[in-house]
Amino acid sequence: MPDPASAPTASGAESQIGAQGVASALGDQPSLRLPSSQQTPRARPDRRPAFNTLHRLKLAPLLSKARPLQRELAILAGACTVIGSLDLLLGAAFSLNPMASLLLALAGSLAVYLAARSWMLRHLAGPTPLSAERMFDCLYRVARELEQAPDQAARHLGGLLREVFDPLEVTHTEEAVLRVKMAPDGSTLVVPVNTLASDAAGSGRDGAIVLRLARRGQRPFTREDLQLAERLIEQLRRAVAYDRAVEHGRTEERARIAQDLHDDIGARLLTLMYTAQDPDIEEYIRHTLQDLKTLTRGLAAGNHRLSHAAAEWKSDITARLAATGCDLHWSFSTDRDILLTVVQWSGLTRVLRELVSNIITHAQARQVDISAHFDGGRLTLAVSDDGIGRAPETWPHGLGLGGVRKRVKLLGGRVVWAEQPERGIRCEVQAPLSGEPG
């Protein structure tokens, strides 16, 4: 048994464990003493807090095993107290004989128990363990969070373990741990974080999560908890690896499609443009080639800066409106530049193109105002015109407007059309964008 005087002092839930914290907690680090001849006399510091903390952790598993018996004794003591109190109250208030008052007390106690049974069981039994469906939902959510923010693996994993085991204390250590470990007395469970990174398995760069006593200290960790933690880590590792493989495959497929479009469709359109006899047809093909170029560039690129995407949107819309004699007033602002994913860039690009196409085709507008503002992780796009359009709630939702609604919904946002006070229509799109800083 380690010397209590050499035990580390317990820290708070947000503290960091030292270089030998995991080994000490798991009982793998023996205490070291110098021979008495080599020891120099010095004042002995007060180590009672560390002594009490160590013994509290060592006695906690024994006490947690006695909790079911303690609950039974508490229920029995409470029942006897209620029965005795009712017996005395009935005998004194109604002058009943002892047998009658005892029977009435038993009946009243039974009624109170039946009425409060669910409440008693809920509070005495402690928190209910997660169901399989709830655990799967938590696992799926954490896997998505790890894919979006792999540098926050320790925080996401700690949250998952807190939900699954509801421990008394959760801490993080920088010490390298290669597999899930449990203390012999079940007081501590150590879960590695580094195994979630496919490129750093076994490096230990992310440390480990240290859990103290499951169910808020009501019981120690068991062999089943150890196996469950190992399975959770394995499933998370597989989910992250699968998502990365899928995204890698999508990137390669998009690059292949973009190359095919550029080499085949682009070459044919270029030939048609130079052989066209009608200037209008030549101009139409020129704009089609420009759209194809924007599409292939977006498919080939992995991410797009929001500021660069806004510049491309402005250039494209300005050219399209100028061909129809319509003016564009453009406004763009952002609190920070972020990287748009291909899905976000593609969805926003097509939404803007469809809204401008509707104005060109139906509105007969002379001026279009477009504002794009990104603030607090949310993008707001507003497109308004001074055309003849009215009553947008009566418009049929075909492929155009239906496509706008569908693309905005896929981005997790919403779109609203409304009449302007004087004339024209205003369309507002709001979408959350949780991209990486650009």
GROMACS .gro file of N, CA and C in nm, residues 203-260:
model
  174
  203SER      N    1   0.065   0.783  -3.006
  203SER     CA    2   0.160   0.892  -2.981
  203SER      C    3   0.139   0.956  -2.844
  204GLY      N    4   0.015   0.949  -2.795
  204GLY     CA    5  -0.013   1.004  -2.664
  204GLY      C    6  -0.012   1.156  -2.659
  205ARG      N    7  -0.021   1.223  -2.771
  205ARG     CA    8  -0.008   1.369  -2.771
  205ARG      C    9  -0.131   1.436  -2.710
  206ASP      N   10  -0.245   1.366  -2.708
  206ASP     CA   11  -0.367   1.424  -2.654
  206ASP      C   12  -0.395   1.378  -2.512
  207GLY      N   13  -0.310   1.295  -2.454
  207GLY     CA   14  -0.327   1.255  -2.316
  207GLY      C   15  -0.442   1.158  -2.296
  208ALA      N   16  -0.509   1.171  -2.180
  208ALA     CA   17  -0.615   1.078  -2.144
  208ALA      C   18  -0.716   1.148  -2.056
  209ILE      N   19  -0.835   1.087  -2.046
  209ILE     CA   20  -0.942   1.133  -1.958
  209ILE      C   21  -0.944   1.042  -1.836
  210VAL      N   22  -0.942   1.099  -1.717
  210VAL     CA   23  -0.942   1.024  -1.592
  210VAL      C   24  -1.077   1.042  -1.524
  211LEU      N   25  -1.147   0.932  -1.497
  211LEU     CA   26  -1.278   0.933  -1.433
  211LEU      C   27  -1.264   0.875  -1.292
  212ARG      N   28  -1.335   0.937  -1.196
  212ARG     CA   29  -1.336   0.890  -1.057
  212ARG      C   30  -1.476   0.845  -1.019
  213LEU      N   31  -1.494   0.717  -0.990
  213LEU     CA   32  -1.616   0.662  -0.933
  213LEU      C   33  -1.740   0.693  -1.017
  214ALA      N   34  -1.807   0.589  -1.064
  214ALA     CA   35  -1.924   0.603  -1.150
  214ALA      C   36  -2.048   0.642  -1.069
  215ARG      N   37  -2.148   0.692  -1.142
  215ARG     CA   38  -2.277   0.732  -1.084
  215ARG      C   39  -2.259   0.828  -0.966
  216ARG      N   40  -2.177   0.931  -0.991
  216ARG     CA   41  -2.155   1.038  -0.894
  216ARG      C   42  -2.102   0.984  -0.761
  217GLY      N   43  -2.017   0.884  -0.770
  217GLY     CA   44  -1.956   0.828  -0.651
  217GLY      C   45  -2.035   0.719  -0.584
  218GLN      N   46  -2.146   0.674  -0.643
  218GLN     CA   47  -2.230   0.572  -0.579
  218GLN      C   48  -2.174   0.432  -0.595
  219ARG      N   49  -2.090   0.410  -0.694
  219ARG     CA   50  -2.034   0.276  -0.713
  219ARG      C   51  -1.899   0.286  -0.783
  220PRO      N   52  -1.814   0.184  -0.766
  220PRO     CA   53  -1.687   0.183  -0.838
  220PRO      C   54  -1.707   0.137  -0.982
  221PHE      N   55  -1.607   0.155  -1.063
  221PHE     CA   56  -1.611   0.104  -1.199
  221PHE      C   57  -1.593  -0.048  -1.197
  222THR      N   58  -1.656  -0.115  -1.290
  222THR     CA   59  -1.652  -0.260  -1.299
  222THR      C   60  -1.585  -0.303  -1.429
  223ARG      N   61  -1.567  -0.435  -1.441
  223ARG     CA   62  -1.509  -0.489  -1.563
  223ARG      C   63  -1.598  -0.458  -1.684
  224GLU      N   64  -1.730  -0.456  -1.663
  224GLU     CA   65  -1.822  -0.421  -1.772
  224GLU      C   66  -1.803  -0.277  -1.815
  225ASP      N   67  -1.779  -0.187  -1.720
  225ASP     CA   68  -1.752  -0.047  -1.756
  225ASP      C   69  -1.623  -0.036  -1.838
  226LEU      N   70  -1.523  -0.112  -1.799
  226LEU     CA   71  -1.398  -0.112  -1.876
  226LEU      C   72  -1.420  -0.157  -2.019
  227GLN      N   73  -1.498  -0.264  -2.036
  227GLN     CA   74  -1.525  -0.314  -2.171
  227GLN      C   75  -1.611  -0.215  -2.250
  228LEU      N   76  -1.706  -0.151  -2.181
  228LEU     CA   77  -1.790  -0.052  -2.250
  228LEU      C   78  -1.706   0.066  -2.297
  229ALA      N   79  -1.614   0.114  -2.214
  229ALA     CA   80  -1.527   0.225  -2.255
  229ALA      C   81  -1.440   0.184  -2.374
  230GLU      N   82  -1.388   0.063  -2.373
  230GLU     CA   83  -1.308   0.016  -2.487
  230GLU      C   84  -1.390   0.012  -2.615
  231ARG      N   85  -1.515  -0.033  -2.604
  231ARG     CA   86  -1.602  -0.039  -2.723
  231ARG      C   87  -1.638   0.100  -2.772
  232LEU      N   88  -1.663   0.192  -2.679
  232LEU     CA   89  -1.694   0.329  -2.720
  232LEU      C   90  -1.577   0.391  -2.796
  233ILE      N   91  -1.456   0.373  -2.744
  233ILE     CA   92  -1.339   0.428  -2.811
  233ILE      C   93  -1.321   0.365  -2.949
  234GLU      N   94  -1.341   0.234  -2.957
  234GLU     CA   95  -1.325   0.166  -3.085
  234GLU      C   96  -1.428   0.213  -3.187
  235GLN      N   97  -1.554   0.228  -3.143
  235GLN     CA   98  -1.659   0.273  -3.234
  235GLN      C   99  -1.636   0.417  -3.278
  236LEU      N  100  -1.589   0.502  -3.187
  236LEU     CA  101  -1.558   0.639  -3.226
  236LEU      C  102  -1.444   0.643  -3.326
  237ARG      N  103  -1.341   0.563  -3.302
  237ARG     CA  104  -1.227   0.560  -3.394
  237ARG      C  105  -1.272   0.515  -3.532
  238ARG      N  106  -1.356   0.412  -3.538
  238ARG     CA  107  -1.405   0.363  -3.668
  238ARG      C  108  -1.493   0.467  -3.736
  239ALA      N  109  -1.578   0.534  -3.658
  239ALA     CA  110  -1.668   0.634  -3.718
  239ALA      C  111  -1.588   0.749  -3.778
  240VAL      N  112  -1.486   0.796  -3.704
  240VAL     CA  113  -1.404   0.906  -3.755
  240VAL      C  114  -1.327   0.864  -3.879
  241ALA      N  115  -1.271   0.742  -3.875
  241ALA     CA  116  -1.196   0.692  -3.992
  241ALA      C  117  -1.289   0.676  -4.113
  242TYR      N  118  -1.411   0.628  -4.088
  242TYR     CA  119  -1.507   0.610  -4.198
  242TYR      C  120  -1.545   0.746  -4.259
  243ASP      N  121  -1.572   0.845  -4.174
  243ASP     CA  122  -1.609   0.978  -4.226
  243ASP      C  123  -1.495   1.037  -4.308
  244ARG      N  124  -1.373   1.019  -4.262
  244ARG     CA  125  -1.260   1.073  -4.337
  244ARG      C  126  -1.243   1.002  -4.471
  245ALA      N  127  -1.266   0.870  -4.471
  245ALA     CA  128  -1.256   0.796  -4.597
  245ALA      C  129  -1.365   0.838  -4.694
  246VAL      N  130  -1.487   0.858  -4.642
  246VAL     CA  131  -1.597   0.902  -4.728
  246VAL      C  132  -1.569   1.040  -4.786
  247GLU      N  133  -1.521   1.131  -4.702
  247GLU     CA  134  -1.491   1.266  -4.750
  247GLU      C  135  -1.377   1.264  -4.851
  248HIS      N  136  -1.278   1.177  -4.830
  248HIS     CA  137  -1.169   1.165  -4.928
  248HIS      C  138  -1.222   1.114  -5.061
  249GLY      N  139  -1.312   1.016  -5.055
  249GLY     CA  140  -1.371   0.964  -5.179
  249GLY      C  141  -1.455   1.069  -5.250
  250ARG      N  142  -1.531   1.147  -5.173
  250ARG     CA  143  -1.610   1.254  -5.235
  250ARG      C  144  -1.521   1.356  -5.303
  251THR      N  145  -1.411   1.393  -5.237
  251THR     CA  146  -1.321   1.492  -5.295
  251THR      C  147  -1.262   1.441  -5.427
  252GLU      N  148  -1.220   1.316  -5.430
  252GLU     CA  149  -1.164   1.260  -5.554
  252GLU      C  150  -1.271   1.252  -5.663
  253GLU      N  151  -1.393   1.215  -5.627
  253GLU     CA  152  -1.499   1.205  -5.728
  253GLU      C  153  -1.536   1.343  -5.782
  254ARG      N  154  -1.542   1.443  -5.695
  254ARG     CA  155  -1.572   1.579  -5.743
  254ARG      C  156  -1.461   1.629  -5.837
  255ALA      N  157  -1.336   1.600  -5.802
  255ALA     CA  158  -1.226   1.643  -5.889
  255ALA      C  159  -1.234   1.573  -6.025
  256ARG      N  160  -1.273   1.446  -6.025
  256ARG     CA  161  -1.285   1.375  -6.153
  256ARG      C  162  -1.398   1.432  -6.238
  257ILE      N  163  -1.513   1.461  -6.175
  257ILE     CA  164  -1.626   1.518  -6.249
  257ILE      C  165  -1.589   1.656  -6.304
  258ALA      N  166  -1.521   1.736  -6.221
  258ALA     CA  167  -1.481   1.869  -6.267
  258ALA      C  168  -1.387   1.860  -6.386
  259GLN      N  169  -1.294   1.766  -6.382
  259GLN     CA  170  -1.201   1.750  -6.493
  259GLN      C  171  -1.273   1.706  -6.620
  260ASP      N  172  -1.369   1.613  -6.607
  260ASP     CA  173  -1.446   1.567  -6.723
  260ASP      C  174  -1.528   1.680  -6.783
   0.00000   0.00000   0.00000
